[in-house]
């Protein structure tokens, strides 16, 4: 798997990217270089394209605000006034919300409740030798725990580098967002009981036991209606903004990049 990188302005040194302009006005290469750091990507060309697209979007909106003589203290305020004036998105009606609910019922339920214990065998991500040692230790400990499940708390107290070691590895009840992303991504999929494979995060190798798992309960439409209405309105707003920017790009003119807005953070 390729690693997403945060590219710095100096990353463009020695690379020859095209000149980008909006309405005949050039966007300086130095501005694109400074924008790079806000658009992490595996490849420099992808980061450059995302950075250039972001600046093109800003330039298009400022240009349109100039055309309409919209005045404010900052470009951001002018853009907000412009979109309020030109981007009209109707609120979804009740029938649309109910239809979405009926077609996507599996998405609407109370949160899954998890109680988790773990043993953290610490190893930095770039220390391959230490990682291998901890993987081997984790494998031996999992064999021991399979034979003697009651040994978990004592092994946690002896080996875990997490403060939860004092509680025998118990993290208690988890909610999403409490743990690092790579741990959370895996642990919420696990069934109740000792997971027979180690999990790895930026901190090291984890042995994980799900002590209790309660699946979420289905929500009624009345409980989900506000979320659905907000989601549909945001979706319609993104679509309308994307179409609006495409129209502006055709009217004002963009050169130097293949201008699309679907993946731009501004539209998202």
mmCIF file with all atom_site columns, C-alpha atoms in Angstrom, residues 108-114 174-176 213-219:
data_model
loop_
_atom_site.group_PDB
_atom_site.id
_atom_site.type_symbol
_atom_site.label_atom_id
_atom_site.label_alt_id
_atom_site.label_comp_id
_atom_site.label_asym_id
_atom_site.label_entity_id
_atom_site.label_seq_id
_atom_site.pdbx_PDB_ins_code
_atom_site.Cartn_x
_atom_site.Cartn_y
_atom_site.Cartn_z
_atom_site.occupancy
_atom_site.B_iso_or_equiv
_atom_site.pdbx_formal_charge
_atom_site.auth_seq_id
_atom_site.auth_comp_id
_atom_site.auth_asym_id
_atom_site.auth_atom_id
_atom_site.pdbx_PDB_model_num
ATOM 1  C CA . UNK A 1 108 ? -30.012 4.036  10.504 1.00 0.00 ? 108 UNK A CA 1
ATOM 2  C CA . UNK A 1 109 ? -29.448 2.393  13.860 1.00 0.00 ? 109 UNK A CA 1
ATOM 3  C CA . UNK A 1 110 ? -28.145 3.250  17.295 1.00 0.00 ? 110 UNK A CA 1
ATOM 4  C CA . UNK A 1 111 ? -24.356 2.967  17.712 1.00 0.00 ? 111 UNK A CA 1
ATOM 5  C CA . UNK A 1 112 ? -22.718 -0.390 18.289 1.00 0.00 ? 112 UNK A CA 1
ATOM 6  C CA . UNK A 1 113 ? -21.511 -0.590 21.897 1.00 0.00 ? 113 UNK A CA 1
ATOM 7  C CA . UNK A 1 114 ? -18.110 -2.155 22.521 1.00 0.00 ? 114 UNK A CA 1
ATOM 8  C CA . UNK A 1 174 ? -15.539 2.671  23.503 1.00 0.00 ? 174 UNK A CA 1
ATOM 9  C CA . UNK A 1 175 ? -17.212 5.219  21.289 1.00 0.00 ? 175 UNK A CA 1
ATOM 10 C CA . UNK A 1 176 ? -15.994 6.043  17.812 1.00 0.00 ? 176 UNK A CA 1
ATOM 11 C CA . UNK A 1 213 ? -20.498 -6.217 21.819 1.00 0.00 ? 213 UNK A CA 1
ATOM 12 C CA . UNK A 1 214 ? -24.069 -4.913 21.551 1.00 0.00 ? 214 UNK A CA 1
ATOM 13 C CA . UNK A 1 215 ? -25.295 -4.349 18.018 1.00 0.00 ? 215 UNK A CA 1
ATOM 14 C CA . UNK A 1 216 ? -27.128 -1.121 17.233 1.00 0.00 ? 216 UNK A CA 1
ATOM 15 C CA . UNK A 1 217 ? -30.927 -1.105 17.169 1.00 0.00 ? 217 UNK A CA 1
ATOM 16 C CA . UNK A 1 218 ? -32.908 0.119  14.134 1.00 0.00 ? 218 UNK A CA 1
ATOM 17 C CA . UNK A 1 219 ? -34.083 3.735  14.277 1.00 0.00 ? 219 UNK A CA 1
#
